[in-house]
Amino acid sequence: MEEETGRIALERLGRLLDWLHRHFFWALIAAHGLAALAPDFGQRIRRLTFGSVPIFGESFSISLPVLLLFLLLWNSGFGVPGGRLRELFRNFRALLPGLLVNFLIPLFFLAVLRAALLPWHNQEEVENLVMGLGIVVAMPIAGASAAWCQNAGGDMALSLGLVLSSTVLSPFAGSLALHAVAPMVAGDYAEDLREMAGRGMGIFLLLCVVLPSLLGILVRHRAGETFFARVRPALRPANELILLWLIYMNAAVALPYAFRNFDADFLAMLLVTSGILCLLRFQCGAWLGRLLRASVPERTALLYGLGMNNNGSGLVLAAAAVPDHPLAILPIVFYTLLQQITAAWYYSYWIPRRNV
């Protein structure tokens, strides 16, 4: 009787998780709405800590968002075929230009954006926007880009190579990006970005992005493909649930503040500029693929690789490093949502027209 009850419970859970996957976009919308309407619980649980560890003379706090981010990246690393790692870095013709474009073009866009917004009536709003988008562009390529690439029939070796390369380089490239963004803002915004770009960010990315990703790859390599096949069905729903929790907890910090200090023109500016940056990044992948005369699967890998950032890391880092600038978290929150919308649009309309 107990076994039958357990089996039925598991079947119901499986149906629930499958429904969540099929309606994940609406779940993202719901997570943002819940953060706006019921933020207190999210604010409380994101303050949960499980101690701290000294790293290079600095105290590193193990909070719930940090732990969830670690699990999210571990799952992403666990999805990488460890026995075929050499194949992931052979396509240097597309890999190296992809990494360079992913690093340079968003920074150029931010510089142009900052100059274009000099006449804006509230420069503090501009600096919050530039700081938030600066944190976005400093993050490595999202592991979710590989899932979109796989579903769209893209080149998985190139896609995973982009993810792993940008992840391993993220402590250096992320700090360099924030140092480049710092002169675009003034006062304590610039000071906070420079402090974030220091050793603290390198430690954060090393422990919360690079380490879990590599550990996931190592565990899969050691455990073997038979074990991976057994646990694979649980990876996707686990990643989706963790991402939703991270979005809810961190959006619960920024969205209530934005609604209490509602400013329609600021939110409009935020949505428009975030949307342009998001669309530009996806299009850079498409343009680079055509410029390199890459195959259609390679173009698809570049499209999603250059288009999608690991914004879960950006949300955790921003909420911990710049708590005195909650409006700077808003661009990351909205960019996360816009990124998923854009990825779904390209999957639904761009890919079929090219007969992938």
Short mmCIF file of C-alpha atoms in Angstrom, two decimals, residues 11-270:
data_model
loop_
_atom_site.label_atom_id
_atom_site.label_comp_id
_atom_site.label_asym_id
_atom_site.label_seq_id
_atom_site.Cartn_x
_atom_site.Cartn_y
_atom_site.Cartn_z
CA GLU A 11 3.89 10.19 -10.90
CA ARG A 12 2.05 13.31 -9.78
CA LEU A 13 5.33 15.06 -9.07
CA GLY A 14 6.61 14.06 -12.50
CA ARG A 15 3.49 15.46 -14.18
CA LEU A 16 3.82 18.68 -12.17
CA LEU A 17 7.47 19.12 -13.17
CA ASP A 18 6.67 18.36 -16.80
CA TRP A 19 3.93 21.00 -16.69
CA LEU A 20 6.41 23.47 -15.19
CA HIS A 21 8.83 22.83 -18.06
CA ARG A 22 6.15 23.31 -20.72
CA HIS A 23 5.04 26.56 -19.06
CA PHE A 24 8.43 27.77 -17.85
CA PHE A 25 8.09 31.18 -19.47
CA TRP A 26 4.89 31.83 -17.52
CA ALA A 27 6.56 30.49 -14.39
CA LEU A 28 9.24 33.17 -14.85
CA ILE A 29 6.53 35.81 -15.13
CA ALA A 30 4.88 34.41 -11.99
CA ALA A 31 8.17 34.49 -10.06
CA HIS A 32 8.58 38.19 -10.89
CA GLY A 33 4.96 38.87 -9.96
CA LEU A 34 5.31 37.03 -6.65
CA ALA A 35 8.44 39.04 -5.86
CA ALA A 36 6.51 42.25 -6.44
CA LEU A 37 3.38 41.25 -4.52
CA ALA A 38 4.81 39.09 -1.71
CA PRO A 39 8.46 40.05 -1.24
CA ASP A 40 8.78 39.55 2.53
CA PHE A 41 9.34 35.78 2.41
CA GLY A 42 11.90 36.13 -0.38
CA GLN A 43 13.77 38.83 1.51
CA ARG A 44 13.88 36.68 4.65
CA ILE A 45 15.09 33.47 3.06
CA ARG A 46 17.76 35.18 0.97
CA ARG A 47 19.34 36.34 4.24
CA LEU A 48 19.76 32.75 5.46
CA THR A 49 23.43 31.88 5.90
CA PHE A 50 25.20 28.63 6.64
CA GLY A 51 28.41 30.08 8.03
CA SER A 52 31.43 31.55 6.31
CA VAL A 53 34.86 30.41 5.19
CA PRO A 54 38.10 32.43 5.04
CA ILE A 55 39.42 32.65 1.45
CA PHE A 56 42.70 34.48 0.78
CA GLY A 57 42.28 36.52 3.95
CA GLU A 58 38.64 37.45 3.20
CA SER A 59 35.49 36.04 4.80
CA PHE A 60 33.20 34.42 2.24
CA SER A 61 29.60 34.03 3.47
CA ILE A 62 27.72 30.91 2.39
CA SER A 63 24.19 32.26 1.98
CA LEU A 64 21.17 30.48 0.54
CA PRO A 65 21.45 32.28 -2.84
CA VAL A 66 25.14 31.33 -3.02
CA LEU A 67 24.32 27.70 -2.23
CA LEU A 68 21.55 27.58 -4.84
CA LEU A 69 23.83 29.16 -7.43
CA PHE A 70 26.49 26.54 -6.64
CA LEU A 71 23.92 23.75 -7.23
CA LEU A 72 22.69 25.39 -10.44
CA LEU A 73 26.19 25.53 -11.92
CA TRP A 74 27.05 22.06 -10.64
CA ASN A 75 24.03 20.71 -12.51
CA SER A 76 25.12 22.55 -15.65
CA GLY A 77 28.62 21.09 -15.39
CA PHE A 78 27.17 17.63 -14.76
CA GLY A 79 25.40 17.87 -18.12
CA VAL A 80 28.71 18.18 -19.99
CA PRO A 81 30.05 14.93 -21.52
CA GLY A 82 33.34 14.72 -19.63
CA GLY A 83 34.80 12.00 -21.83
CA ARG A 84 34.63 14.28 -24.90
CA LEU A 85 36.12 17.49 -23.49
CA ARG A 86 38.78 17.71 -26.21
CA GLU A 87 36.09 17.98 -28.86
CA LEU A 88 34.65 21.08 -27.21
CA PHE A 89 37.68 23.27 -27.97
CA ARG A 90 38.67 22.19 -31.48
CA ASN A 91 36.62 24.74 -33.40
CA PHE A 92 38.89 27.73 -32.73
CA ARG A 93 37.70 29.39 -35.95
CA ALA A 94 34.34 30.09 -34.28
CA LEU A 95 35.22 29.74 -30.58
CA LEU A 96 37.80 32.52 -30.26
CA PRO A 97 35.88 35.16 -32.30
CA GLY A 98 32.76 34.23 -30.34
CA LEU A 99 34.46 34.86 -27.00
CA LEU A 100 35.94 38.17 -28.22
CA VAL A 101 32.63 39.45 -29.60
CA ASN A 102 30.84 38.34 -26.43
CA PHE A 103 33.28 40.44 -24.37
CA LEU A 104 33.78 43.55 -26.54
CA ILE A 105 30.45 44.36 -28.20
CA PRO A 106 28.38 44.71 -24.97
CA LEU A 107 31.03 47.02 -23.48
CA PHE A 108 30.99 49.14 -26.64
CA PHE A 109 27.20 49.28 -26.44
CA LEU A 110 27.34 50.47 -22.81
CA ALA A 111 29.82 53.23 -23.73
CA VAL A 112 27.52 54.43 -26.55
CA LEU A 113 24.48 54.16 -24.28
CA ARG A 114 26.13 56.22 -21.54
CA ALA A 115 27.00 58.96 -24.02
CA ALA A 116 23.50 58.92 -25.52
CA LEU A 117 21.90 59.31 -22.08
CA LEU A 118 23.93 62.35 -21.03
CA PRO A 119 20.90 64.64 -21.59
CA TRP A 120 18.66 62.44 -19.41
CA HIS A 121 17.01 64.46 -16.66
CA ASN A 122 18.09 62.11 -13.82
CA GLN A 123 21.69 60.95 -14.05
CA GLU A 124 21.33 58.73 -10.97
CA GLU A 125 18.83 56.62 -12.90
CA VAL A 126 21.33 56.34 -15.74
CA GLU A 127 24.08 55.23 -13.38
CA ASN A 128 21.83 52.57 -11.84
CA LEU A 129 21.03 51.34 -15.34
CA VAL A 130 24.67 51.28 -16.49
CA MET A 131 25.81 49.59 -13.26
CA GLY A 132 23.17 46.86 -13.58
CA LEU A 133 23.86 46.20 -17.25
CA GLY A 134 27.59 46.31 -16.50
CA ILE A 135 27.14 43.41 -14.08
CA VAL A 136 25.13 41.56 -16.76
CA VAL A 137 27.89 41.87 -19.38
CA ALA A 138 30.54 40.82 -16.83
CA MET A 139 28.91 37.40 -16.33
CA PRO A 140 29.94 34.31 -18.33
CA ILE A 141 27.79 32.61 -20.96
CA ALA A 142 24.83 30.79 -19.44
CA GLY A 143 24.73 27.02 -19.33
CA ALA A 144 21.08 27.31 -20.44
CA SER A 145 22.35 28.43 -23.86
CA ALA A 146 23.49 24.85 -24.48
CA ALA A 147 19.98 23.54 -23.76
CA TRP A 148 18.42 26.00 -26.23
CA CYS A 149 21.14 25.15 -28.76
CA GLN A 150 20.49 21.43 -28.42
CA ASN A 151 16.73 21.87 -28.86
CA ALA A 152 17.36 24.01 -31.96
CA GLY A 153 19.70 21.47 -33.58
CA GLY A 154 22.87 23.50 -33.03
CA ASP A 155 26.52 22.47 -32.82
CA MET A 156 26.77 21.17 -29.23
CA ALA A 157 30.57 20.96 -29.21
CA LEU A 158 30.85 24.67 -30.06
CA SER A 159 28.03 25.61 -27.67
CA LEU A 160 29.57 23.79 -24.70
CA GLY A 161 33.02 25.07 -25.63
CA LEU A 162 31.71 28.65 -25.43
CA VAL A 163 30.07 27.99 -22.06
CA LEU A 164 33.10 26.32 -20.49
CA SER A 165 35.66 28.75 -21.92
CA SER A 166 33.77 31.83 -20.74
CA THR A 167 33.19 30.20 -17.35
CA VAL A 168 36.86 29.39 -16.80
CA LEU A 169 37.88 32.88 -17.97
CA SER A 170 35.14 34.64 -15.97
CA PRO A 171 37.22 35.63 -12.90
CA PHE A 172 39.61 37.56 -15.17
CA ALA A 173 37.19 38.69 -17.91
CA GLY A 174 34.46 39.67 -15.44
CA SER A 175 36.81 41.84 -13.38
CA LEU A 176 38.17 43.44 -16.54
CA ALA A 177 34.64 44.21 -17.76
CA LEU A 178 33.66 45.89 -14.48
CA HIS A 179 36.86 47.96 -14.53
CA ALA A 180 35.88 49.07 -18.05
CA VAL A 181 32.35 50.01 -16.93
CA ALA A 182 33.46 51.90 -13.79
CA PRO A 183 34.57 55.09 -15.65
CA MET A 184 31.10 55.29 -17.23
CA VAL A 185 29.53 56.07 -13.84
CA ALA A 186 30.46 58.46 -11.04
CA GLY A 187 30.77 58.67 -7.27
CA ASP A 188 30.04 55.61 -5.16
CA TYR A 189 28.68 53.76 -8.22
CA ALA A 190 32.17 53.75 -9.74
CA GLU A 191 33.72 52.93 -6.37
CA ASP A 192 31.36 49.98 -5.86
CA LEU A 193 32.13 48.61 -9.32
CA ARG A 194 35.87 48.86 -8.74
CA GLU A 195 35.53 47.14 -5.37
CA MET A 196 33.40 44.44 -6.96
CA ALA A 197 35.96 44.02 -9.75
CA GLY A 198 38.71 43.41 -7.20
CA ARG A 199 39.70 40.14 -5.65
CA GLY A 200 36.20 39.61 -4.19
CA MET A 201 34.60 39.10 -7.59
CA GLY A 202 37.34 36.73 -8.68
CA ILE A 203 36.77 34.67 -5.53
CA PHE A 204 32.99 34.73 -6.04
CA LEU A 205 33.20 33.56 -9.67
CA LEU A 206 35.88 31.01 -8.86
CA LEU A 207 33.90 29.44 -6.01
CA CYS A 208 30.34 29.85 -7.33
CA VAL A 209 30.79 29.49 -11.09
CA VAL A 210 34.07 27.84 -12.06
CA LEU A 211 34.40 25.36 -9.17
CA PRO A 212 30.85 23.89 -9.31
CA SER A 213 30.96 23.68 -13.11
CA LEU A 214 34.25 21.77 -13.07
CA LEU A 215 33.11 19.57 -10.16
CA GLY A 216 29.97 18.66 -12.10
CA ILE A 217 32.07 17.67 -15.13
CA LEU A 218 34.43 15.61 -12.92
CA VAL A 219 31.59 13.80 -11.13
CA ARG A 220 29.96 12.83 -14.42
CA HIS A 221 33.28 11.62 -15.79
CA ARG A 222 33.87 9.50 -12.67
CA ALA A 223 30.30 8.24 -12.30
CA GLY A 224 29.96 7.17 -15.92
CA GLU A 225 27.24 7.50 -18.51
CA THR A 226 25.05 4.76 -17.00
CA PHE A 227 24.67 6.72 -13.76
CA PHE A 228 24.13 9.94 -15.72
CA ALA A 229 21.33 8.32 -17.75
CA ARG A 230 19.54 7.39 -14.50
CA VAL A 231 19.68 10.88 -12.96
CA ARG A 232 19.34 12.89 -16.18
CA PRO A 233 15.53 13.27 -15.94
CA ALA A 234 15.95 15.09 -12.61
CA LEU A 235 18.51 17.65 -13.85
CA ARG A 236 16.20 19.81 -15.96
CA PRO A 237 13.45 20.31 -13.33
CA ALA A 238 16.10 20.87 -10.64
CA ASN A 239 17.72 23.63 -12.71
CA GLU A 240 14.37 25.24 -13.45
CA LEU A 241 13.27 25.22 -9.80
CA ILE A 242 16.59 26.61 -8.59
CA LEU A 243 16.53 29.38 -11.19
CA LEU A 244 12.97 30.34 -10.22
CA TRP A 245 13.93 30.51 -6.53
CA LEU A 246 16.96 32.67 -7.29
CA ILE A 247 14.90 35.03 -9.44
CA TYR A 248 12.19 35.31 -6.79
CA MET A 249 14.60 35.97 -3.91
CA ASN A 250 16.63 38.60 -5.72
CA ALA A 251 13.70 40.26 -7.47
CA ALA A 252 12.07 40.56 -4.04
CA VAL A 253 14.80 43.06 -3.18
CA ALA A 254 14.48 45.27 -6.25
CA LEU A 255 10.87 45.18 -7.44
CA PRO A 256 9.13 46.40 -4.23
CA TYR A 257 11.59 49.30 -4.08
CA ALA A 258 10.84 50.15 -7.70
CA PHE A 259 7.08 50.12 -7.11
CA ARG A 260 7.37 52.21 -3.96
CA ASN A 261 9.39 54.74 -5.94
CA PHE A 262 7.52 54.23 -9.19
CA ASP A 263 8.97 56.19 -12.08
CA ALA A 264 7.40 55.37 -15.43
CA ASP A 265 10.09 56.96 -17.59
CA PHE A 266 12.88 55.15 -15.71
CA LEU A 267 11.17 51.77 -16.12
CA ALA A 268 10.53 52.51 -19.79
CA MET A 269 14.19 53.46 -20.31
CA LEU A 270 15.26 50.32 -18.47
#
